[in-house]
Amino acid sequence: MKARTMPDGSVPALALDSRGRPCSIALSLQAVGEKWALLAVREIGFGNNRFGEIARNTGAPRDVLTARLRHLESVGVVIRRQYLEHPPRYEYHLTEAGRDLLIVLTTLRAWGDRWLVDEAPAVFSHSCGAELDVVHSCRHCGGEVVPDDLRLRVRSPGWDRRGPVEPQDGPRAPDRGPGAS
C-alpha cells in the first residue's frame, strides 16, 4: 500500500507501517486518529481558526496542540495562514482533505450521542432546516448502508478476510464468515 498523492502533487508525510493488514483505516488513524488532532479539526470546522481558540475549546495542552497542528499540516489536513506579521500569528484552515474529515466527525458525534450520553450536547441542522440525522447511502443504488448489507472484497495481495495468506498453506476453505463475498 502506498500513500496517495495530494491534488497539489505532494505526498502526506506518513511513514507507512508494514505491520498488520494493509488498511486505509489504519493509515487514516495514523494521520488523524489522536484525540487532540480530531478535536482541533472539530474546532477549525466550527470556524475557530486561531491557536488560542482551538486550545481553549479543546482543552489540549498547548505544547501537545502545537505538535498535533504541525502534524495535521504535514499530512495535508490543515493549512496555516499568517494573519499578523509582528509578532507572527497564524490561523488554521481545513484543506479539502480536512473538510472531508468533518463528515467522519459527524458520524463519530452521532455514534457518541447514541451510545455515550443521555442528551446530545450539540445538534446540527441540515440546510433543509431539519435536525441532522445522518444516514449513509450507496451512491449507486441510493439504499441505506447497514453493516449486514456490506461484503468485503480484499484487494491487497497476500491477504484475505481472515488475514495473511501464506503460499505454502495451499488453498484455504471457502471464506464464508461475516462480510465475505
GROMACS .gro file of N, CA and C in nm:
model
  543
    1MET      N    1   0.086  -0.117   0.000
    1MET     CA    2   0.000   0.000   0.000
    1MET      C    3   0.090   0.122   0.000
    2LYS      N    4   0.062   0.219  -0.086
    2LYS     CA    5   0.141   0.341  -0.090
    2LYS      C    6   0.053   0.462  -0.063
    3ALA      N    7   0.116   0.569  -0.016
    3ALA     CA    8   0.042   0.691   0.016
    3ALA      C    9  -0.006   0.757  -0.111
    4ARG      N   10  -0.121   0.815  -0.102
    4ARG     CA   11  -0.183   0.885  -0.215
    4ARG      C   12  -0.114   1.020  -0.238
    5THR      N   13  -0.106   1.058  -0.364
    5THR     CA   14  -0.055   1.190  -0.399
    5THR      C   15  -0.170   1.290  -0.386
    6MET      N   16  -0.142   1.403  -0.321
    6MET     CA   17  -0.242   1.507  -0.300
    6MET      C   18  -0.264   1.584  -0.430
    7PRO      N   19  -0.377   1.657  -0.441
    7PRO     CA   20  -0.405   1.733  -0.564
    7PRO      C   21  -0.292   1.829  -0.603
    8ASP      N   22  -0.218   1.882  -0.504
    8ASP     CA   23  -0.109   1.974  -0.537
    8ASP      C   24   0.021   1.901  -0.572
    9GLY      N   25   0.017   1.766  -0.576
    9GLY     CA   26   0.134   1.687  -0.612
    9GLY      C   27   0.216   1.640  -0.495
   10SER      N   28   0.186   1.690  -0.374
   10SER     CA   29   0.261   1.647  -0.257
   10SER      C   30   0.211   1.512  -0.208
   11VAL      N   31   0.290   1.451  -0.122
   11VAL     CA   32   0.253   1.324  -0.061
   11VAL      C   33   0.246   1.348   0.089
   12PRO      N   34   0.139   1.305   0.158
   12PRO     CA   35   0.131   1.324   0.303
   12PRO      C   36   0.253   1.266   0.372
   13ALA      N   37   0.301   1.334   0.475
   13ALA     CA   38   0.421   1.293   0.546
   13ALA      C   39   0.389   1.181   0.644
   14LEU      N   40   0.366   1.062   0.592
   14LEU     CA   41   0.338   0.946   0.677
   14LEU      C   42   0.433   0.834   0.641
   15ALA      N   43   0.488   0.772   0.742
   15ALA     CA   44   0.566   0.651   0.720
   15ALA      C   45   0.466   0.536   0.722
   16LEU      N   46   0.453   0.468   0.611
   16LEU     CA   47   0.357   0.359   0.603
   16LEU      C   48   0.404   0.243   0.689
   17ASP      N   49   0.319   0.199   0.780
   17ASP     CA   50   0.350   0.090   0.871
   17ASP      C   51   0.323  -0.042   0.800
   18SER      N   52   0.425  -0.126   0.790
   18SER     CA   53   0.407  -0.252   0.717
   18SER      C   54   0.358  -0.366   0.807
   19ARG      N   55   0.339  -0.338   0.937
   19ARG     CA   56   0.288  -0.442   1.026
   19ARG      C   57   0.137  -0.453   1.012
   20GLY      N   58   0.087  -0.573   1.015
   20GLY     CA   59  -0.057  -0.593   1.012
   20GLY      C   60  -0.116  -0.578   0.873
   21ARG      N   61  -0.246  -0.585   0.868
   21ARG     CA   62  -0.321  -0.581   0.742
   21ARG      C   63  -0.307  -0.444   0.674
   22PRO      N   64  -0.279  -0.441   0.543
   22PRO     CA   65  -0.284  -0.315   0.470
   22PRO      C   66  -0.427  -0.260   0.476
   23CYS      N   67  -0.442  -0.138   0.524
   23CYS     CA   68  -0.578  -0.090   0.554
   23CYS      C   69  -0.581   0.062   0.558
   24SER      N   70  -0.677   0.120   0.488
   24SER     CA   71  -0.694   0.265   0.489
   24SER      C   72  -0.739   0.316   0.625
   25ILE      N   73  -0.806   0.233   0.706
   25ILE     CA   74  -0.844   0.275   0.841
   25ILE      C   75  -0.719   0.295   0.924
   26ALA      N   76  -0.626   0.199   0.919
   26ALA     CA   77  -0.502   0.211   0.996
   26ALA      C   78  -0.423   0.335   0.953
   27LEU      N   79  -0.415   0.357   0.823
   27LEU     CA   80  -0.341   0.474   0.773
   27LEU      C   81  -0.411   0.604   0.813
   28SER      N   82  -0.544   0.605   0.808
   28SER     CA   83  -0.619   0.725   0.850
   28SER      C   84  -0.597   0.754   0.998
   29LEU      N   85  -0.599   0.648   1.080
   29LEU     CA   86  -0.575   0.668   1.223
   29LEU      C   87  -0.432   0.716   1.248
   30GLN      N   88  -0.339   0.670   1.170
   30GLN     CA   89  -0.201   0.717   1.180
   30GLN      C   90  -0.195   0.866   1.148
   31ALA      N   91  -0.276   0.911   1.053
   31ALA     CA   92  -0.275   1.051   1.013
   31ALA      C   93  -0.350   1.141   1.112
   32VAL      N   94  -0.467   1.098   1.160
   32VAL     CA   95  -0.553   1.189   1.236
   32VAL      C   96  -0.618   1.127   1.359
   33GLY      N   97  -0.580   1.007   1.397
   33GLY     CA   98  -0.655   0.932   1.497
   33GLY      C   99  -0.621   0.958   1.641
   34GLU      N  100  -0.568   1.073   1.673
   34GLU     CA  101  -0.537   1.105   1.811
   34GLU      C  102  -0.639   1.209   1.860
   35LYS      N  103  -0.678   1.199   1.985
   35LYS     CA  104  -0.785   1.283   2.041
   35LYS      C  105  -0.767   1.432   2.010
   36TRP      N  106  -0.651   1.486   2.042
   36TRP     CA  107  -0.634   1.631   2.026
   36TRP      C  108  -0.635   1.671   1.879
   37ALA      N  109  -0.587   1.585   1.792
   37ALA     CA  110  -0.590   1.615   1.649
   37ALA      C  111  -0.734   1.625   1.600
   38LEU      N  112  -0.816   1.527   1.636
   38LEU     CA  113  -0.956   1.528   1.591
   38LEU      C  114  -1.034   1.644   1.652
   39LEU      N  115  -1.006   1.676   1.778
   39LEU     CA  116  -1.075   1.790   1.839
   39LEU      C  117  -1.031   1.922   1.776
   40ALA      N  118  -0.905   1.932   1.734
   40ALA     CA  119  -0.858   2.052   1.663
   40ALA      C  120  -0.932   2.065   1.530
   41VAL      N  121  -0.947   1.954   1.458
   41VAL     CA  122  -1.022   1.956   1.331
   41VAL      C  123  -1.166   2.000   1.358
   42ARG      N  124  -1.225   1.948   1.465
   42ARG     CA  125  -1.362   1.988   1.501
   42ARG      C  126  -1.370   2.140   1.517
   43GLU      N  127  -1.280   2.195   1.595
   43GLU     CA  128  -1.283   2.339   1.623
   43GLU      C  129  -1.260   2.422   1.498
   44ILE      N  130  -1.165   2.381   1.414
   44ILE     CA  131  -1.141   2.455   1.290
   44ILE      C  132  -1.265   2.446   1.201
   45GLY      N  133  -1.329   2.329   1.200
   45GLY     CA  134  -1.454   2.314   1.126
   45GLY      C  135  -1.565   2.403   1.178
   46PHE      N  136  -1.562   2.434   1.307
   46PHE     CA  137  -1.662   2.525   1.367
   46PHE      C  138  -1.628   2.671   1.337
   47GLY      N  139  -1.511   2.697   1.276
   47GLY     CA  140  -1.471   2.834   1.246
   47GLY      C  141  -1.379   2.896   1.348
   48ASN      N  142  -1.332   2.818   1.443
   48ASN     CA  143  -1.235   2.866   1.543
   48ASN      C  144  -1.095   2.838   1.488
   49ASN      N  145  -1.037   2.938   1.422
   49ASN     CA  146  -0.916   2.917   1.345
   49ASN      C  147  -0.787   2.958   1.414
   50ARG      N  148  -0.797   3.030   1.521
   50ARG     CA  149  -0.676   3.078   1.588
   50ARG      C  150  -0.635   2.982   1.700
   51PHE      N  151  -0.505   2.974   1.720
   51PHE     CA  152  -0.449   2.878   1.815
   51PHE      C  153  -0.514   2.889   1.952
   52GLY      N  154  -0.529   3.011   2.004
   52GLY     CA  155  -0.587   3.030   2.136
   52GLY      C  156  -0.729   2.976   2.146
   53GLU      N  157  -0.807   2.997   2.042
   53GLU     CA  158  -0.945   2.946   2.039
   53GLU      C  159  -0.945   2.793   2.039
   54ILE      N  160  -0.857   2.735   1.956
   54ILE     CA  161  -0.851   2.589   1.946
   54ILE      C  162  -0.806   2.531   2.080
   55ALA      N  163  -0.704   2.592   2.142
   55ALA     CA  164  -0.654   2.544   2.270
   55ALA      C  165  -0.762   2.553   2.378
   56ARG      N  166  -0.830   2.667   2.385
   56ARG     CA  167  -0.935   2.686   2.486
   56ARG      C  168  -1.048   2.585   2.469
   57ASN      N  169  -1.093   2.565   2.346
   57ASN     CA  170  -1.212   2.484   2.322
   57ASN      C  171  -1.186   2.334   2.321
   58THR      N  172  -1.061   2.293   2.302
   58THR     CA  173  -1.029   2.150   2.309
   58THR      C  174  -0.980   2.110   2.448
   59GLY      N  175  -0.921   2.204   2.521
   59GLY     CA  176  -0.860   2.171   2.649
   59GLY      C  177  -0.723   2.106   2.634
   60ALA      N  178  -0.669   2.105   2.513
   60ALA     CA  179  -0.540   2.041   2.488
   60ALA      C  180  -0.427   2.122   2.549
   61PRO      N  181  -0.327   2.055   2.606
   61PRO     CA  182  -0.206   2.128   2.648
   61PRO      C  183  -0.145   2.196   2.524
   62ARG      N  184  -0.098   2.319   2.541
   62ARG     CA  185  -0.052   2.399   2.428
   62ARG      C  186   0.063   2.334   2.351
   63ASP      N  187   0.155   2.269   2.421
   63ASP     CA  188   0.267   2.205   2.351
   63ASP      C  189   0.218   2.085   2.269
   64VAL      N  190   0.124   2.011   2.323
   64VAL     CA  191   0.068   1.896   2.251
   64VAL      C  192  -0.011   1.945   2.130
   65LEU      N  193  -0.092   2.049   2.149
   65LEU     CA  194  -0.171   2.103   2.039
   65LEU      C  195  -0.080   2.154   1.927
   66THR      N  196   0.028   2.221   1.963
   66THR     CA  197   0.123   2.268   1.862
   66THR      C  198   0.174   2.152   1.778
   67ALA      N  199   0.212   2.043   1.844
   67ALA     CA  200   0.262   1.925   1.772
   67ALA      C  201   0.153   1.864   1.684
   68ARG      N  202   0.030   1.858   1.733
   68ARG     CA  203  -0.079   1.799   1.654
   68ARG      C  204  -0.111   1.884   1.532
   69LEU      N  205  -0.114   2.017   1.549
   69LEU     CA  206  -0.141   2.105   1.436
   69LEU      C  207  -0.031   2.095   1.331
   70ARG      N  208   0.094   2.085   1.375
   70ARG     CA  209   0.205   2.067   1.279
   70ARG      C  210   0.189   1.936   1.204
   71HIS      N  211   0.151   1.830   1.276
   71HIS     CA  212   0.131   1.700   1.211
   71HIS      C  213   0.015   1.707   1.111
   72LEU      N  214  -0.096   1.768   1.151
   72LEU     CA  215  -0.211   1.781   1.060
   72LEU      C  216  -0.172   1.860   0.936
   73GLU      N  217  -0.087   1.959   0.953
   73GLU     CA  218  -0.039   2.036   0.838
   73GLU      C  219   0.050   1.947   0.749
   74SER      N  220   0.135   1.865   0.810
   74SER     CA  221   0.227   1.781   0.732
   74SER      C  222   0.156   1.672   0.653
   75VAL      N  223   0.038   1.630   0.699
   75VAL     CA  224  -0.037   1.526   0.627
   75VAL      C  225  -0.146   1.584   0.538
   76GLY      N  226  -0.151   1.717   0.528
   76GLY     CA  227  -0.243   1.780   0.433
   76GLY      C  228  -0.385   1.799   0.480
   77VAL      N  229  -0.408   1.801   0.612
   77VAL     CA  230  -0.543   1.819   0.666
   77VAL      C  231  -0.572   1.965   0.694
   78VAL      N  232  -0.471   2.040   0.738
   78VAL     CA  233  -0.487   2.183   0.763
   78VAL      C  234  -0.377   2.261   0.692
   79ILE      N  235  -0.406   2.388   0.669
   79ILE     CA  236  -0.304   2.481   0.622
   79ILE      C  237  -0.299   2.596   0.721
   80ARG      N  238  -0.182   2.655   0.731
   80ARG     CA  239  -0.160   2.765   0.824
   80ARG      C  240  -0.147   2.893   0.741
   81ARG      N  241  -0.220   2.998   0.782
   81ARG     CA  242  -0.215   3.126   0.712
   81ARG      C  243  -0.180   3.236   0.813
   82GLN      N  244  -0.081   3.313   0.779
   82GLN     CA  245  -0.039   3.422   0.867
   82GLN      C  246  -0.141   3.535   0.861
   83TYR      N  247  -0.184   3.583   0.978
   83TYR     CA  248  -0.276   3.696   0.982
   83TYR      C  249  -0.215   3.818   1.049
   84LEU      N  250  -0.097   3.803   1.111
   84LEU     CA  251  -0.030   3.914   1.177
   84LEU      C  252   0.120   3.895   1.159
   85GLU      N  253   0.190   4.005   1.119
   85GLU     CA  254   0.334   3.995   1.095
   85GLU      C  255   0.415   4.010   1.223
   86HIS      N  256   0.382   4.111   1.305
   86HIS     CA  257   0.462   4.140   1.425
   86HIS      C  258   0.372   4.140   1.547
   87PRO      N  259   0.380   4.044   1.635
   87PRO     CA  260   0.454   3.918   1.620
   87PRO      C  261   0.381   3.827   1.521
   88PRO      N  262   0.454   3.730   1.463
   88PRO     CA  263   0.390   3.641   1.366
   88PRO      C  264   0.279   3.559   1.433
   89ARG      N  265   0.160   3.565   1.374
   89ARG     CA  266   0.046   3.489   1.424
   89ARG      C  267  -0.021   3.422   1.305
   90TYR      N  268  -0.075   3.302   1.331
   90TYR     CA  269  -0.131   3.222   1.222
   90TYR      C  270  -0.272   3.176   1.256
   91GLU      N  271  -0.349   3.155   1.152
   91GLU     CA  272  -0.479   3.088   1.162
   91GLU      C  273  -0.465   2.954   1.092
   92TYR      N  274  -0.549   2.861   1.134
   92TYR     CA  275  -0.551   2.727   1.073
   92TYR      C  276  -0.683   2.711   0.998
   93HIS      N  277  -0.672   2.655   0.878
   93HIS     CA  278  -0.789   2.632   0.794
   93HIS      C  279  -0.784   2.489   0.740
   94LEU      N  280  -0.901   2.432   0.720
   94LEU     CA  281  -0.908   2.296   0.669
   94LEU      C  282  -0.883   2.294   0.518
   95THR      N  283  -0.809   2.195   0.474
   95THR     CA  284  -0.792   2.168   0.332
   95THR      C  285  -0.914   2.088   0.285
   96GLU      N  286  -0.914   2.050   0.159
   96GLU     CA  287  -1.022   1.963   0.110
   96GLU      C  288  -1.025   1.833   0.190
   97ALA      N  289  -0.907   1.778   0.218
   97ALA     CA  290  -0.900   1.655   0.298
   97ALA      C  291  -0.955   1.679   0.438
   98GLY      N  292  -0.926   1.794   0.496
   98GLY     CA  293  -0.978   1.827   0.628
   98GLY      C  294  -1.129   1.844   0.628
   99ARG      N  295  -1.182   1.908   0.524
   99ARG     CA  296  -1.328   1.923   0.515
   99ARG      C  297  -1.396   1.787   0.498
  100ASP      N  298  -1.334   1.696   0.423
  100ASP     CA  299  -1.389   1.561   0.411
  100ASP      C  300  -1.390   1.490   0.546
  101LEU      N  301  -1.293   1.520   0.631
  101LEU     CA  302  -1.285   1.459   0.763
  101LEU      C  303  -1.402   1.502   0.853
  102LEU      N  304  -1.461   1.618   0.826
  102LEU     CA  305  -1.575   1.664   0.906
  102LEU      C  306  -1.692   1.567   0.898
  103ILE      N  307  -1.709   1.501   0.784
  103ILE     CA  308  -1.816   1.401   0.770
  103ILE      C  309  -1.790   1.283   0.864
  104VAL      N  310  -1.663   1.245   0.875
  104VAL     CA  311  -1.626   1.137   0.968
  104VAL      C  312  -1.657   1.180   1.111
  105LEU      N  313  -1.623   1.304   1.145
  105LEU     CA  314  -1.651   1.353   1.280
  105LEU      C  315  -1.801   1.363   1.306
  106THR      N  316  -1.879   1.396   1.204
  106THR     CA  317  -2.025   1.399   1.218
  106THR      C  318  -2.077   1.260   1.252
  107THR      N  319  -2.024   1.159   1.188
  107THR     CA  320  -2.064   1.021   1.215
  107THR      C  321  -2.019   0.979   1.355
  108LEU      N  322  -1.898   1.016   1.393
  108LEU     CA  323  -1.847   0.984   1.527
  108LEU      C  324  -1.931   1.053   1.634
  109ARG      N  325  -1.969   1.179   1.607
  109ARG     CA  326  -2.055   1.251   1.702
  109ARG      C  327  -2.190   1.181   1.717
  110ALA      N  328  -2.248   1.138   1.606
  110ALA     CA  329  -2.377   1.069   1.611
  110ALA      C  330  -2.365   0.939   1.691
  111TRP      N  331  -2.256   0.867   1.673
  111TRP     CA  332  -2.233   0.744   1.749
  111TRP      C  333  -2.224   0.776   1.899
  112GLY      N  334  -2.147   0.881   1.933
  112GLY     CA  335  -2.134   0.921   2.074
  112GLY      C  336  -2.266   0.966   2.133
  113ASP      N  337  -2.346   1.040   2.053
  113ASP     CA  338  -2.478   1.084   2.101
  113ASP      C  339  -2.568   0.965   2.130
  114ARG      N  340  -2.557   0.862   2.049
  114ARG     CA  341  -2.642   0.743   2.067
  114ARG      C  342  -2.597   0.655   2.183
  115TRP      N  343  -2.468   0.635   2.197
  115TRP     CA  344  -2.417   0.533   2.287
  115TRP      C  345  -2.351   0.585   2.414
  116LEU      N  346  -2.315   0.714   2.422
  116LEU     CA  347  -2.234   0.760   2.535
  116LEU      C  348  -2.296   0.869   2.621
  117VAL      N  349  -2.399   0.938   2.572
  117VAL     CA  350  -2.458   1.047   2.650
  117VAL      C  351  -2.610   1.032   2.654
  118ASP      N  352  -2.670   1.088   2.760
  118ASP     CA  353  -2.816   1.086   2.770
  118ASP      C  354  -2.879   1.190   2.678
  119GLU      N  355  -2.813   1.303   2.663
  119GLU     CA  356  -2.864   1.409   2.576
  119GLU      C  357  -2.747   1.469   2.498
  120ALA      N  358  -2.766   1.487   2.370
  120ALA     CA  359  -2.660   1.541   2.285
  120ALA      C  360  -2.623   1.682   2.331
  121PRO      N  361  -2.492   1.710   2.351
  121PRO     CA  362  -2.452   1.843   2.394
  121PRO      C  363  -2.462   1.948   2.283
  122ALA      N  364  -2.472   1.906   2.161
  122ALA     CA  365  -2.487   1.997   2.047
  122ALA      C  366  -2.562   1.923   1.936
  123VAL      N  367  -2.638   1.996   1.858
  123VAL     CA  368  -2.708   1.936   1.745
  123VAL      C  369  -2.680   2.020   1.621
  124PHE      N  370  -2.690   1.958   1.507
  124PHE     CA  371  -2.671   2.027   1.380
  124PHE      C  372  -2.801   2.024   1.302
  125SER      N  373  -2.823   2.128   1.226
  125SER     CA  374  -2.937   2.132   1.135
  125SER      C  375  -2.884   2.123   0.993
  126HIS      N  376  -2.958   2.054   0.910
  126HIS     CA  377  -2.924   2.045   0.767
  126HIS      C  378  -2.974   2.171   0.698
  127SER      N  379  -2.928   2.197   0.576
  127SER     CA  380  -2.973   2.315   0.503
  127SER      C  381  -3.123   2.312   0.476
  128CYS      N  382  -3.187   2.194   0.486
  128CYS     CA  383  -3.333   2.184   0.469
  128CYS      C  384  -3.408   2.237   0.590
  129GLY      N  385  -3.335   2.261   0.701
  129GLY     CA  386  -3.398   2.313   0.822
  129GLY      C  387  -3.421   2.208   0.929
  130ALA      N  388  -3.416   2.081   0.894
  130ALA     CA  389  -3.440   1.975   0.992
  130ALA      C  390  -3.311   1.944   1.069
  131GLU      N  391  -3.331   1.894   1.192
  131GLU     CA  392  -3.217   1.849   1.270
  131GLU      C  393  -3.151   1.733   1.196
  132LEU      N  394  -3.019   1.735   1.189
  132LEU     CA  395  -2.945   1.636   1.111
  132LEU      C  396  -2.954   1.498   1.173
  133ASP      N  397  -2.992   1.401   1.093
  133ASP     CA  398  -2.990   1.260   1.129
  133ASP      C  399  -2.915   1.191   1.015
  134VAL      N  400  -2.788   1.160   1.039
  134VAL     CA  401  -2.700   1.109   0.934
  134VAL      C  402  -2.740   0.968   0.893
  135VAL      N  403  -2.751   0.948   0.764
  135VAL     CA  404  -2.775   0.816   0.707
  135VAL      C  405  -2.673   0.798   0.596
  136HIS      N  406  -2.602   0.687   0.598
  136HIS     CA  407  -2.508   0.657   0.490
  136HIS      C  408  -2.585   0.583   0.382
  137SER      N  409  -2.560   0.622   0.259
  137SER     CA  410  -2.631   0.556   0.149
  137SER      C  411  -2.533   0.519   0.039
  138CYS      N  412  -2.572   0.420  -0.039
  138CYS     CA  413  -2.492   0.375  -0.153
  138CYS      C  414  -2.513   0.474  -0.268
  139ARG      N  415  -2.404   0.528  -0.319
  139ARG     CA  416  -2.414   0.624  -0.429
  139ARG      C  417  -2.473   0.558  -0.554
  140HIS      N  418  -2.452   0.427  -0.570
  140HIS     CA  419  -2.501   0.356  -0.689
  140HIS      C  420  -2.652   0.335  -0.686
  141CYS      N  421  -2.703   0.276  -0.576
  141CYS     CA  422  -2.846   0.240  -0.573
  141CYS      C  423  -2.930   0.331  -0.485
  142GLY      N  424  -2.865   0.412  -0.400
  142GLY     CA  425  -2.938   0.502  -0.311
  142GLY      C  426  -2.985   0.437  -0.183
  143GLY      N  427  -2.963   0.306  -0.167
  143GLY     CA  428  -3.007   0.236  -0.047
  143GLY      C  429  -2.925   0.273   0.075
  144GLU      N  430  -2.990   0.267   0.192
  144GLU     CA  431  -2.920   0.293   0.316
  144GLU      C  432  -2.815   0.185   0.341
  145VAL      N  433  -2.700   0.225   0.390
  145VAL     CA  434  -2.592   0.132   0.419
  145VAL      C  435  -2.605   0.086   0.564
  146VAL      N  436  -2.619  -0.045   0.584
  146VAL     CA  437  -2.618  -0.105   0.717
  146VAL      C  438  -2.515  -0.217   0.715
  147PRO      N  439  -2.451  -0.245   0.828
  147PRO     CA  440  -2.342  -0.342   0.829
  147PRO      C  441  -2.376  -0.478   0.768
  148ASP      N  442  -2.496  -0.528   0.789
  148ASP     CA  443  -2.531  -0.661   0.737
  148ASP      C  444  -2.537  -0.666   0.584
  149ASP      N  445  -2.545  -0.550   0.519
  149ASP     CA  446  -2.551  -0.546   0.373
  149ASP      C  447  -2.413  -0.535   0.308
  150LEU      N  448  -2.310  -0.520   0.386
  150LEU     CA  449  -2.176  -0.500   0.331
  150LEU      C  450  -2.106  -0.632   0.306
  151ARG      N  451  -2.031  -0.638   0.199
  151ARG     CA  452  -1.950  -0.755   0.164
  151ARG      C  453  -1.808  -0.708   0.140
  152LEU      N  454  -1.713  -0.775   0.199
  152LEU     CA  455  -1.573  -0.739   0.188
  152LEU      C  456  -1.508  -0.808   0.069
  153ARG      N  457  -1.435  -0.731  -0.010
  153ARG     CA  458  -1.352  -0.785  -0.117
  153ARG      C  459  -1.211  -0.734  -0.092
  154VAL      N  460  -1.122  -0.823  -0.048
  154VAL     CA  461  -0.985  -0.785  -0.016
  154VAL      C  462  -0.906  -0.774  -0.145
  155ARG      N  463  -0.841  -0.658  -0.164
  155ARG     CA  464  -0.763  -0.636  -0.285
  155ARG      C  465  -0.613  -0.633  -0.260
  156SER      N  466  -0.571  -0.646  -0.135
  156SER     CA  467  -0.429  -0.645  -0.103
  156SER      C  468  -0.371  -0.783  -0.130
  157PRO      N  469  -0.268  -0.790  -0.214
  157PRO     CA  470  -0.207  -0.921  -0.243
  157PRO      C  471  -0.158  -0.989  -0.116
  158GLY      N  472  -0.183  -1.119  -0.107
  158GLY     CA  473  -0.138  -1.197   0.007
  158GLY      C  474  -0.229  -1.192   0.128
  159TRP      N  475  -0.347  -1.132   0.115
  159TRP     CA  476  -0.440  -1.120   0.227
  159TRP      C  477  -0.578  -1.164   0.185
  160ASP      N  478  -0.653  -1.219   0.282
  160ASP     CA  479  -0.796  -1.240   0.265
  160ASP      C  480  -0.863  -1.188   0.391
  161ARG      N  481  -0.993  -1.209   0.405
  161ARG     CA  482  -1.066  -1.156   0.519
  161ARG      C  483  -1.008  -1.200   0.652
  162ARG      N  484  -0.961  -1.323   0.658
  162ARG     CA  485  -0.913  -1.378   0.784
  162ARG      C  486  -0.770  -1.338   0.816
  163GLY      N  487  -0.694  -1.291   0.718
  163GLY     CA  488  -0.557  -1.250   0.746
  163GLY      C  489  -0.464  -1.284   0.632
  164PRO      N  490  -0.334  -1.290   0.663
  164PRO     CA  491  -0.237  -1.317   0.557
  164PRO      C  492  -0.254  -1.458   0.502
  165VAL      N  493  -0.235  -1.470   0.373
  165VAL     CA  494  -0.243  -1.599   0.306
  165VAL      C  495  -0.100  -1.640   0.276
  166GLU      N  496  -0.058  -1.748   0.335
  166GLU     CA  497   0.077  -1.798   0.313
  166GLU      C  498   0.077  -1.891   0.193
  167PRO      N  499   0.166  -1.871   0.097
  167PRO     CA  500   0.169  -1.956  -0.022
  167PRO      C  501   0.186  -2.103   0.010
  168GLN      N  502   0.262  -2.138   0.115
  168GLN     CA  503   0.284  -2.279   0.146
  168GLN      C  504   0.164  -2.344   0.212
  169ASP      N  505   0.064  -2.267   0.253
  169ASP     CA  506  -0.055  -2.322   0.318
  169ASP      C  507  -0.143  -2.397   0.220
  170GLY      N  508  -0.129  -2.369   0.092
  170GLY     CA  509  -0.221  -2.428  -0.005
  170GLY      C  510  -0.354  -2.357   0.001
  171PRO      N  511  -0.450  -2.404  -0.075
  171PRO     CA  512  -0.580  -2.335  -0.078
  171PRO      C  513  -0.653  -2.348   0.055
  172ARG      N  514  -0.717  -2.239   0.095
  172ARG     CA  515  -0.799  -2.239   0.216
  172ARG      C  516  -0.940  -2.281   0.179
  173ALA      N  517  -1.011  -2.321   0.282
  173ALA     CA  518  -1.155  -2.349   0.263
  173ALA      C  519  -1.223  -2.219   0.224
  174PRO      N  520  -1.334  -2.225   0.155
  174PRO     CA  521  -1.404  -2.102   0.115
  174PRO      C  522  -1.432  -2.013   0.235
  175ASP      N  523  -1.416  -1.883   0.214
  175ASP     CA  524  -1.433  -1.783   0.316
  175ASP      C  525  -1.581  -1.748   0.329
  176ARG      N  526  -1.649  -1.801   0.431
  176ARG     CA  527  -1.793  -1.782   0.443
  176ARG      C  528  -1.832  -1.704   0.569
  177GLY      N  529  -1.737  -1.636   0.629
  177GLY     CA  530  -1.768  -1.560   0.750
  177GLY      C  531  -1.839  -1.431   0.721
  178PRO      N  532  -1.864  -1.351   0.828
  178PRO     CA  533  -1.934  -1.223   0.812
  178PRO      C  534  -1.860  -1.134   0.714
  179GLY      N  535  -1.934  -1.072   0.624
  179GLY     CA  536  -1.876  -0.981   0.528
  179GLY      C  537  -1.804  -1.047   0.414
  180ALA      N  538  -1.809  -1.180   0.405
  180ALA     CA  539  -1.740  -1.249   0.295
  180ALA      C  540  -1.818  -1.231   0.166
  181SER      N  541  -1.745  -1.226   0.056
  181SER     CA  542  -1.813  -1.215  -0.073
  181SER      C  543  -1.791  -1.338  -0.156
   0.00000   0.00000   0.00000
